[in-house]
mmCIF file of the C-alpha atoms, coordinates in Angstrom:
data_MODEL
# 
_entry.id   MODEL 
# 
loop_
_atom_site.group_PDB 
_atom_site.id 
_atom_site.type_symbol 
_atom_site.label_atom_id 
_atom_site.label_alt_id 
_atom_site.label_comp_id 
_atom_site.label_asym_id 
_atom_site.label_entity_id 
_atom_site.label_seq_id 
_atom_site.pdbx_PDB_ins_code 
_atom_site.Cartn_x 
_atom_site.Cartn_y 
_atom_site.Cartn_z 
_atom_site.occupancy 
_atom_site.B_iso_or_equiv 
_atom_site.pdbx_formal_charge 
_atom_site.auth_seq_id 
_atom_site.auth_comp_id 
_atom_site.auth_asym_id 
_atom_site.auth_atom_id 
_atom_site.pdbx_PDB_model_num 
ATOM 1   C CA . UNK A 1 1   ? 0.000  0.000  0.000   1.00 0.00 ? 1   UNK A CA 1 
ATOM 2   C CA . UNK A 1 2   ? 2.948  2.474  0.875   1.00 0.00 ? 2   UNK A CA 1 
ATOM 3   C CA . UNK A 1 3   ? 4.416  1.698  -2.354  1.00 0.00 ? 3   UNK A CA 1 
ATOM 4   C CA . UNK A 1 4   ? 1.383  1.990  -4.596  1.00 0.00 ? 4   UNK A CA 1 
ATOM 5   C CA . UNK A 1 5   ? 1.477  5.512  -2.640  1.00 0.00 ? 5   UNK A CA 1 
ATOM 6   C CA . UNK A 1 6   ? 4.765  6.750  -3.315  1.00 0.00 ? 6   UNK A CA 1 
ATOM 7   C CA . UNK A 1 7   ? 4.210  5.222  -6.922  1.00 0.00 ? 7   UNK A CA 1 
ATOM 8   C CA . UNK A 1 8   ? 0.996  7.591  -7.318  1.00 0.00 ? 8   UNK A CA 1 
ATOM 9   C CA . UNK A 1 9   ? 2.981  10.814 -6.083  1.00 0.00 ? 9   UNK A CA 1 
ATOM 10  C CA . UNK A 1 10  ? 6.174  10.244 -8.079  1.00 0.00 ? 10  UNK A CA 1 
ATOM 11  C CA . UNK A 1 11  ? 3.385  9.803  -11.100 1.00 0.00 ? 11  UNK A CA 1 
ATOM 12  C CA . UNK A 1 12  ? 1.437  12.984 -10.171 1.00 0.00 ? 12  UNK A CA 1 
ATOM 13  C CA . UNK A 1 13  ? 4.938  14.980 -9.403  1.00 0.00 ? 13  UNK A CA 1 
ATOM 14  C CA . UNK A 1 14  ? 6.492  14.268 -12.911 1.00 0.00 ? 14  UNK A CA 1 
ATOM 15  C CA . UNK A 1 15  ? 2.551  14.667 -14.664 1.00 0.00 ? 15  UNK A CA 1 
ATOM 16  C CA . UNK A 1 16  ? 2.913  18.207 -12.725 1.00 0.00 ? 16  UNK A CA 1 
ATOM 17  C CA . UNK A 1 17  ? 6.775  18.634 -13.679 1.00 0.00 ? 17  UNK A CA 1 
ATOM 18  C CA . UNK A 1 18  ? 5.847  18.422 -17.471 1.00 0.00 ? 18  UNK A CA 1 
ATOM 19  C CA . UNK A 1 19  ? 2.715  20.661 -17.330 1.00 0.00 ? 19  UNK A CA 1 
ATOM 20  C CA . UNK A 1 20  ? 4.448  23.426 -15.800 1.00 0.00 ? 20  UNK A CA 1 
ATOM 21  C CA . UNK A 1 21  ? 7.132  23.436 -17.814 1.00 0.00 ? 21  UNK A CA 1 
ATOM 22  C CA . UNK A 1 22  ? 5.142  23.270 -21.488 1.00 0.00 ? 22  UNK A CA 1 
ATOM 23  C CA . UNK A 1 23  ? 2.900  25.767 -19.814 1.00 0.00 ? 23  UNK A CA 1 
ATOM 24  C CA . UNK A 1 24  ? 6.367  28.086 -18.809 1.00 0.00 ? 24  UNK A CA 1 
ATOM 25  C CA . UNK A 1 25  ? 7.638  27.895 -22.561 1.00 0.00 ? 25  UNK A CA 1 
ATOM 26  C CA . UNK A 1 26  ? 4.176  28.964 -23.842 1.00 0.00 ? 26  UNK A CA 1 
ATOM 27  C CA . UNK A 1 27  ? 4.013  32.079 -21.698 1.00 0.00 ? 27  UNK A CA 1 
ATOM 28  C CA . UNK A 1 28  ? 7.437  32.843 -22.727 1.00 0.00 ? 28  UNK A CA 1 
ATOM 29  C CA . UNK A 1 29  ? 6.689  32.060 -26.454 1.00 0.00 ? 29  UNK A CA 1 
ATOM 30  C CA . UNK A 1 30  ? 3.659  34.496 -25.871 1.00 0.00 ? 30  UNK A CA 1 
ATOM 31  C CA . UNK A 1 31  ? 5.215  37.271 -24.073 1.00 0.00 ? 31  UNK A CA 1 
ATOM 32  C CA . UNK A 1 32  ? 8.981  37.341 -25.837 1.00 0.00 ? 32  UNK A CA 1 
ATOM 33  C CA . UNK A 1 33  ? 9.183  39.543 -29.069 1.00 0.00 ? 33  UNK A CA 1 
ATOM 34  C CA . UNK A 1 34  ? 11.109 37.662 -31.717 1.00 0.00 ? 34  UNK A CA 1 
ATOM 35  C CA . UNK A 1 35  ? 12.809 40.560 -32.727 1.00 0.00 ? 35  UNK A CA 1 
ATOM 36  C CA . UNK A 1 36  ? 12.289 44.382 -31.210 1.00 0.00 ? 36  UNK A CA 1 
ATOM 37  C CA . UNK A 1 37  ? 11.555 46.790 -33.394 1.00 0.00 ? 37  UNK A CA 1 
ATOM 38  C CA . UNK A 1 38  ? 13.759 49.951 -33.864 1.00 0.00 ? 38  UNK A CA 1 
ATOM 39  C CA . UNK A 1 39  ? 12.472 53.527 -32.117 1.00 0.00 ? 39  UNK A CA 1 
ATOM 40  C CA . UNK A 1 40  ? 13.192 56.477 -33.812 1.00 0.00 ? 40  UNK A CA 1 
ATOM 41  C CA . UNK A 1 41  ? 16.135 57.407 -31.107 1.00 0.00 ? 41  UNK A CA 1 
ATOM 42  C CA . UNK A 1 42  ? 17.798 54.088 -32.593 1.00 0.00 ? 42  UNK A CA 1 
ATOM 43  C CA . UNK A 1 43  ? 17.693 55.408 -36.246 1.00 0.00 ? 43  UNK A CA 1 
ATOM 44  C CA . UNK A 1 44  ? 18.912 58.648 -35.418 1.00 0.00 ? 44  UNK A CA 1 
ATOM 45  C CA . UNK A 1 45  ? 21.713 57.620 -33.415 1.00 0.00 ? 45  UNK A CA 1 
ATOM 46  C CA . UNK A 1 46  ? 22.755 54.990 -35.984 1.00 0.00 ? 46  UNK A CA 1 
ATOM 47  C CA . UNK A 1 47  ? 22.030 57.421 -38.995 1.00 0.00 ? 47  UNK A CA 1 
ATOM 48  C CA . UNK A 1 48  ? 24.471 59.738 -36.720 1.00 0.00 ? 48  UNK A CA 1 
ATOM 49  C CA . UNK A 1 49  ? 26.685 56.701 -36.198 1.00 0.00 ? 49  UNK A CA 1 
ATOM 50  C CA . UNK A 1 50  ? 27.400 56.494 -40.077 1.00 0.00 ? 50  UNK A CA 1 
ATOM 51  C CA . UNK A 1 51  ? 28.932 60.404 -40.109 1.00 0.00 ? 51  UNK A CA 1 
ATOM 52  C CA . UNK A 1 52  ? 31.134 59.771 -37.216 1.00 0.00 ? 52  UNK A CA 1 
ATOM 53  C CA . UNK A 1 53  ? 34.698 60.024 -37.364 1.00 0.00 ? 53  UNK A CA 1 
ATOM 54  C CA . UNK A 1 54  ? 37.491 57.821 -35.456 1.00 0.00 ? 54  UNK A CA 1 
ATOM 55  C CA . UNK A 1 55  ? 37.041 56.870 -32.019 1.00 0.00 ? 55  UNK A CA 1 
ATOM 56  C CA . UNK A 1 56  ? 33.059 57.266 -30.783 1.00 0.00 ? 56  UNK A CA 1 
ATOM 57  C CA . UNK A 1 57  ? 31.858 57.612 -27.134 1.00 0.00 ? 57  UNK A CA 1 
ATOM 58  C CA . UNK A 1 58  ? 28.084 57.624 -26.413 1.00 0.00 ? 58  UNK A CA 1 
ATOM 59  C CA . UNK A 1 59  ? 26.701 59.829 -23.307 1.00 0.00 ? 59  UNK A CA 1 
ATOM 60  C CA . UNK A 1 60  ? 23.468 60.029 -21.903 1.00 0.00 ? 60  UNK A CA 1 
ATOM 61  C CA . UNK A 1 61  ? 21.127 57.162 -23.687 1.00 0.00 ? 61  UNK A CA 1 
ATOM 62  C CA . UNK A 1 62  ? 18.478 56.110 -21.383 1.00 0.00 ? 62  UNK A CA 1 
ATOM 63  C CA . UNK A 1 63  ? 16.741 53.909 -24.050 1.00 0.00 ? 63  UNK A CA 1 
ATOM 64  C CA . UNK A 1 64  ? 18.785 51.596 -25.152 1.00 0.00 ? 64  UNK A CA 1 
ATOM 65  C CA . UNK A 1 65  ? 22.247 50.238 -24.411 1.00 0.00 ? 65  UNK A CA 1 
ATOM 66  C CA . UNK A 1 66  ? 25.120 52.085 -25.238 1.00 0.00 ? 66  UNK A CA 1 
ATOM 67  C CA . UNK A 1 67  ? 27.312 49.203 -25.977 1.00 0.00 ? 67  UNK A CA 1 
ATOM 68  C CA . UNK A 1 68  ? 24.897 47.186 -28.107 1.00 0.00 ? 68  UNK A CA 1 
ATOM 69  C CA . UNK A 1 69  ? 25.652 50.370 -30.438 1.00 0.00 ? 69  UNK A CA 1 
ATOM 70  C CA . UNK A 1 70  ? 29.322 50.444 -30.225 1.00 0.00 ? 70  UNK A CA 1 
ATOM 71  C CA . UNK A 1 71  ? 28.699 46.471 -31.592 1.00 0.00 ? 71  UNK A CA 1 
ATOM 72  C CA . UNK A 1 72  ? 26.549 48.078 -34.429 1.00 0.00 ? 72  UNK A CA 1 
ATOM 73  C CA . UNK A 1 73  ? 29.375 50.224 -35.330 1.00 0.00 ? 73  UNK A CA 1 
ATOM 74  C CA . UNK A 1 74  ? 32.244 47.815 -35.311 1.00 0.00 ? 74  UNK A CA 1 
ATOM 75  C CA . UNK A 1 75  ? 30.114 44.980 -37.029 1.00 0.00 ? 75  UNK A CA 1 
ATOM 76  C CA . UNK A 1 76  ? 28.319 47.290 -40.010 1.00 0.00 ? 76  UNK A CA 1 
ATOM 77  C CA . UNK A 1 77  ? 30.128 50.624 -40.103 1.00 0.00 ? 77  UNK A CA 1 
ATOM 78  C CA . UNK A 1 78  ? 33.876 49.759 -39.089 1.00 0.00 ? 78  UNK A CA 1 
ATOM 79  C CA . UNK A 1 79  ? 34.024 52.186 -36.343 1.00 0.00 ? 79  UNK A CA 1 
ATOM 80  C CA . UNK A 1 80  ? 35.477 52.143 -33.021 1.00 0.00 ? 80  UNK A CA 1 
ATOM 81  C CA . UNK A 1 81  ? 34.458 52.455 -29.328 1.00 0.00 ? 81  UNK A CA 1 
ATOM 82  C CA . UNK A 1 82  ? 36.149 53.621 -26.349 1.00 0.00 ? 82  UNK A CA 1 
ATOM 83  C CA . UNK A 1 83  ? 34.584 50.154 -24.751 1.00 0.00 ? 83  UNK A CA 1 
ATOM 84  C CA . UNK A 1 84  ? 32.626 47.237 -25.733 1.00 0.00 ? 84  UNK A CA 1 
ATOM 85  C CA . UNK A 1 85  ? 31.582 44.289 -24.399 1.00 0.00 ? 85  UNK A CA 1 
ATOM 86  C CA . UNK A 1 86  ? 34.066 42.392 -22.742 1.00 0.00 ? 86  UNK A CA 1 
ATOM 87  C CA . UNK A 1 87  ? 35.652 44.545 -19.851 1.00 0.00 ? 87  UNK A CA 1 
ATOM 88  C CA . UNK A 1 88  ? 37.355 41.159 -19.168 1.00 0.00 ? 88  UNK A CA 1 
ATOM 89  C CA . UNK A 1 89  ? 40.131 41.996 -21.879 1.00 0.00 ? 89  UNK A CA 1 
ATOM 90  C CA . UNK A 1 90  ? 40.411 45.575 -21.185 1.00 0.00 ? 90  UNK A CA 1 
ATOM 91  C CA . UNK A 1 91  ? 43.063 46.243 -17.902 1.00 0.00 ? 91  UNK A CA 1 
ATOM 92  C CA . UNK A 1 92  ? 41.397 47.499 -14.636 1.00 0.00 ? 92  UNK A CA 1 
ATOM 93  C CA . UNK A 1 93  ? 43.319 50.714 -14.830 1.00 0.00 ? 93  UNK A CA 1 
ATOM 94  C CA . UNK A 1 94  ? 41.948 51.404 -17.991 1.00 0.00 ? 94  UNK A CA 1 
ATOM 95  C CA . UNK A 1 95  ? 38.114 50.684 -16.742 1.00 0.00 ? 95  UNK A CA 1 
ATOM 96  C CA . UNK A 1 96  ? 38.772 53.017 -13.662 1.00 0.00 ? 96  UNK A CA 1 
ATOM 97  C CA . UNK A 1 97  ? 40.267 55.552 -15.664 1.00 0.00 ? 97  UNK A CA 1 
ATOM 98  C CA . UNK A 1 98  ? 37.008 54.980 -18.479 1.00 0.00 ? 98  UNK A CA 1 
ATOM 99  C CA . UNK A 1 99  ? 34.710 55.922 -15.007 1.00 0.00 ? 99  UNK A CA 1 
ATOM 100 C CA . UNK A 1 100 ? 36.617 59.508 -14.580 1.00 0.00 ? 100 UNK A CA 1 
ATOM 101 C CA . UNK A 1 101 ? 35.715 61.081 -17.916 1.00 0.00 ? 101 UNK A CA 1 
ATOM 102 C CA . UNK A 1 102 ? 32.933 63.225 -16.797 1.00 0.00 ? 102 UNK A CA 1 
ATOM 103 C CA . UNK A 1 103 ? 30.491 66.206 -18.407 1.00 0.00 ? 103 UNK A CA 1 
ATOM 104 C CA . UNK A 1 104 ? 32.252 69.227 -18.723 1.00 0.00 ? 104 UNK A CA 1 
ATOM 105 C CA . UNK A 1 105 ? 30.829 71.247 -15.779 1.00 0.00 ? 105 UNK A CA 1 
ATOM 106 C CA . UNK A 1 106 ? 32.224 74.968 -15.215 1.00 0.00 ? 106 UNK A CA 1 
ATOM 107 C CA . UNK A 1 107 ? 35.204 74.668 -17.620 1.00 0.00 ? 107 UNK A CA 1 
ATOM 108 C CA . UNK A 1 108 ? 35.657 72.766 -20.422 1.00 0.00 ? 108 UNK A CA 1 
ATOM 109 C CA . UNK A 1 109 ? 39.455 72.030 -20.207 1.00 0.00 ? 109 UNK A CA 1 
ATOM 110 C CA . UNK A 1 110 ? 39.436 69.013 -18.079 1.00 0.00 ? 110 UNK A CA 1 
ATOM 111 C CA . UNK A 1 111 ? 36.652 67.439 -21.044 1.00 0.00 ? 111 UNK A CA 1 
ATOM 112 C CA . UNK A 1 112 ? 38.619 68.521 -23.895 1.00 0.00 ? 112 UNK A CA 1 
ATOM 113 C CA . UNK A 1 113 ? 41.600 66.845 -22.100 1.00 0.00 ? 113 UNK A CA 1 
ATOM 114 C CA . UNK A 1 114 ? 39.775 63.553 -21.426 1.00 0.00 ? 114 UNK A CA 1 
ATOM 115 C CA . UNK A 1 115 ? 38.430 63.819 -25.305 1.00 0.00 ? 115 UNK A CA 1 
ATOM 116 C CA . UNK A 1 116 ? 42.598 64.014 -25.960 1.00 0.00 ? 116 UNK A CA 1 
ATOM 117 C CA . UNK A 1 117 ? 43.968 61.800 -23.213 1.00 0.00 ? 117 UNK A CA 1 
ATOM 118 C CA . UNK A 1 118 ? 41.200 58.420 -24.599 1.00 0.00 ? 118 UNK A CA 1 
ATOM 119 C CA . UNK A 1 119 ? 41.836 59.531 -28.413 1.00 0.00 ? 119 UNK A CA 1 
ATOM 120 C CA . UNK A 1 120 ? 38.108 60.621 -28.668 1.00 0.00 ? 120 UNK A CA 1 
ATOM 121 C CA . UNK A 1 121 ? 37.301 61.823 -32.617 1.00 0.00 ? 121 UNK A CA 1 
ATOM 122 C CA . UNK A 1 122 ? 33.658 61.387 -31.855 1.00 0.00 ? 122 UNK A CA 1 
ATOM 123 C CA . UNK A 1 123 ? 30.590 62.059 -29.210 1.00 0.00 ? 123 UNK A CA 1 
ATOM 124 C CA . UNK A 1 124 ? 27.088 60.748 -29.774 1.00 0.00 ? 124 UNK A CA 1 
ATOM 125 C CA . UNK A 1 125 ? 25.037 62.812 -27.014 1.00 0.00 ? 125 UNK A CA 1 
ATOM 126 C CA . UNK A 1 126 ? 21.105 62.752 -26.136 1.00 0.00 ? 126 UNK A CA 1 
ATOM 127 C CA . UNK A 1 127 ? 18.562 65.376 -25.006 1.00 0.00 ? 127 UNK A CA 1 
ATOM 128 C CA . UNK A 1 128 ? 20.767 67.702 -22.080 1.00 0.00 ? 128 UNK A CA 1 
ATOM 129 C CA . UNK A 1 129 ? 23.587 66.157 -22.530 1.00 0.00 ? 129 UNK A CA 1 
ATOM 130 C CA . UNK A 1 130 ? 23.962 67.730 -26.308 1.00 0.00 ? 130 UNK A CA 1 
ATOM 131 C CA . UNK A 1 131 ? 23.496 71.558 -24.611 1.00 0.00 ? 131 UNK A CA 1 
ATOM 132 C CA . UNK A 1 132 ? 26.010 70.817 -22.043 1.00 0.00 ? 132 UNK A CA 1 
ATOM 133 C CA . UNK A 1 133 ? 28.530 69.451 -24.535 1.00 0.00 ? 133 UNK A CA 1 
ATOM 134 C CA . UNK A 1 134 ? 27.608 71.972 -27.290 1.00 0.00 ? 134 UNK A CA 1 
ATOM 135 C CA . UNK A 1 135 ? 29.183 74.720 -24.566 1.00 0.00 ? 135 UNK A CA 1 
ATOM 136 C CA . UNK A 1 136 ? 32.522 73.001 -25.091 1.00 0.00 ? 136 UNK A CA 1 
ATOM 137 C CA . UNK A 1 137 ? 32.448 71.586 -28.910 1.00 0.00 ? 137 UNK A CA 1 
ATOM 138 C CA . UNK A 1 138 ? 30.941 72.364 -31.777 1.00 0.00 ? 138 UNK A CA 1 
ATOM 139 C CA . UNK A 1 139 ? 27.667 70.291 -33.205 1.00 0.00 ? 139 UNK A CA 1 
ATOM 140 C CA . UNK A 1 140 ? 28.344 68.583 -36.090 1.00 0.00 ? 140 UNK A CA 1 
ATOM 141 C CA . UNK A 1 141 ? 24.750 67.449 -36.733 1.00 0.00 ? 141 UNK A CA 1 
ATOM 142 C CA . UNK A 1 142 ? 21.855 66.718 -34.628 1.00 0.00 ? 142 UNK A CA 1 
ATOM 143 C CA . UNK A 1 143 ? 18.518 64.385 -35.283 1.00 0.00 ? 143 UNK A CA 1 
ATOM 144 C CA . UNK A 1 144 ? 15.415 65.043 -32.918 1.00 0.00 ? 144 UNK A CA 1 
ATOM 145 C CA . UNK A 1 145 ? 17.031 64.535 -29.329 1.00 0.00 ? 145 UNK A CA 1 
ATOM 146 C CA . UNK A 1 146 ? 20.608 63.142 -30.750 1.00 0.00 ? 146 UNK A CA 1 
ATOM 147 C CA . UNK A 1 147 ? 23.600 65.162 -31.351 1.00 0.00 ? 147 UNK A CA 1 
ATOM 148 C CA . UNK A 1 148 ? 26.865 64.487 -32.893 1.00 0.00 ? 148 UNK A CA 1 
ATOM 149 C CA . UNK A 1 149 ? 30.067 65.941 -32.423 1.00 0.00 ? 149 UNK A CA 1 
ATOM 150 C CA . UNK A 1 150 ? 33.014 65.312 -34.768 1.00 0.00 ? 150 UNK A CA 1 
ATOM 151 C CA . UNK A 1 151 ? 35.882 66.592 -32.877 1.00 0.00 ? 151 UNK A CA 1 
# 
């Protein structure tokens, strides 16, 4: 009788087991978009993207992810990125040193020495961020809320 028990609930537990997980991949079949579709902030950056020169750094994109762009750059448009994706092969010092380049604030010399010291050519900048760079640089071209900067 004890066996014919634990028989029943190893049956039932495994029956359960396989419902919830066909019933997990259908919710995630239902709610996962096969592919995202691009906002116009994408377009304009990467339209912006194409007319950059050199070295890029992107400031101030609360949309999307900065680094999936730098990826779009070195994949389709051959440009280059101050970072990417795998701080693994890039040396500490050079991630803490990344972390100090900061908007200019009163005076721009400390920017426009961080632009020189990291070999910066280009700056991709959204919204407030393009006013408080345009004090220091000149616009190169902007698109709705993005601004470039060819330096």
């Amino acid at each position: 009788l004890i066996s014919t028990i634990k028989f029943k609930k190893t049956k039932l537990l495994t029956i359960a087991l396989i419902i919830i997980s066909i019933l997990s991949v259908l919710a995630s079949t239902y709610t996962t978009p096969l592919e995202t579709k691009h906002t116009q902030q994408d377009l304009d950056t990467i339209e912006l993207m194409e007319k950059a020169q050199g070295t890029l750094i992107i400031y101030g994109n609360k949309e999307s992810f900065s680094r999936a762009y730098y990826s779009y750059g070195a994949i389709y448009l051959n440009t280059t990125a101050i970072s990417g994706w795998f701080d693994q092969d890039i040396s500490p010092q050079w991630i803490e040193e990344l972390k100090t380049i900061d908007m200019p604030q009163e005076s721009c010399e400390e920017f426009n020495n961080d632009m020189e010291y990291f070999k910066i050519n280009s700056i991709i900048a959204y919204d407030n961020y393009c006013e408080t760079i345009q004090n220091c640089k000149q616009l190169t071209e902007q698109k709705n809320n993005v601004c470039l900067f060819n330096l």
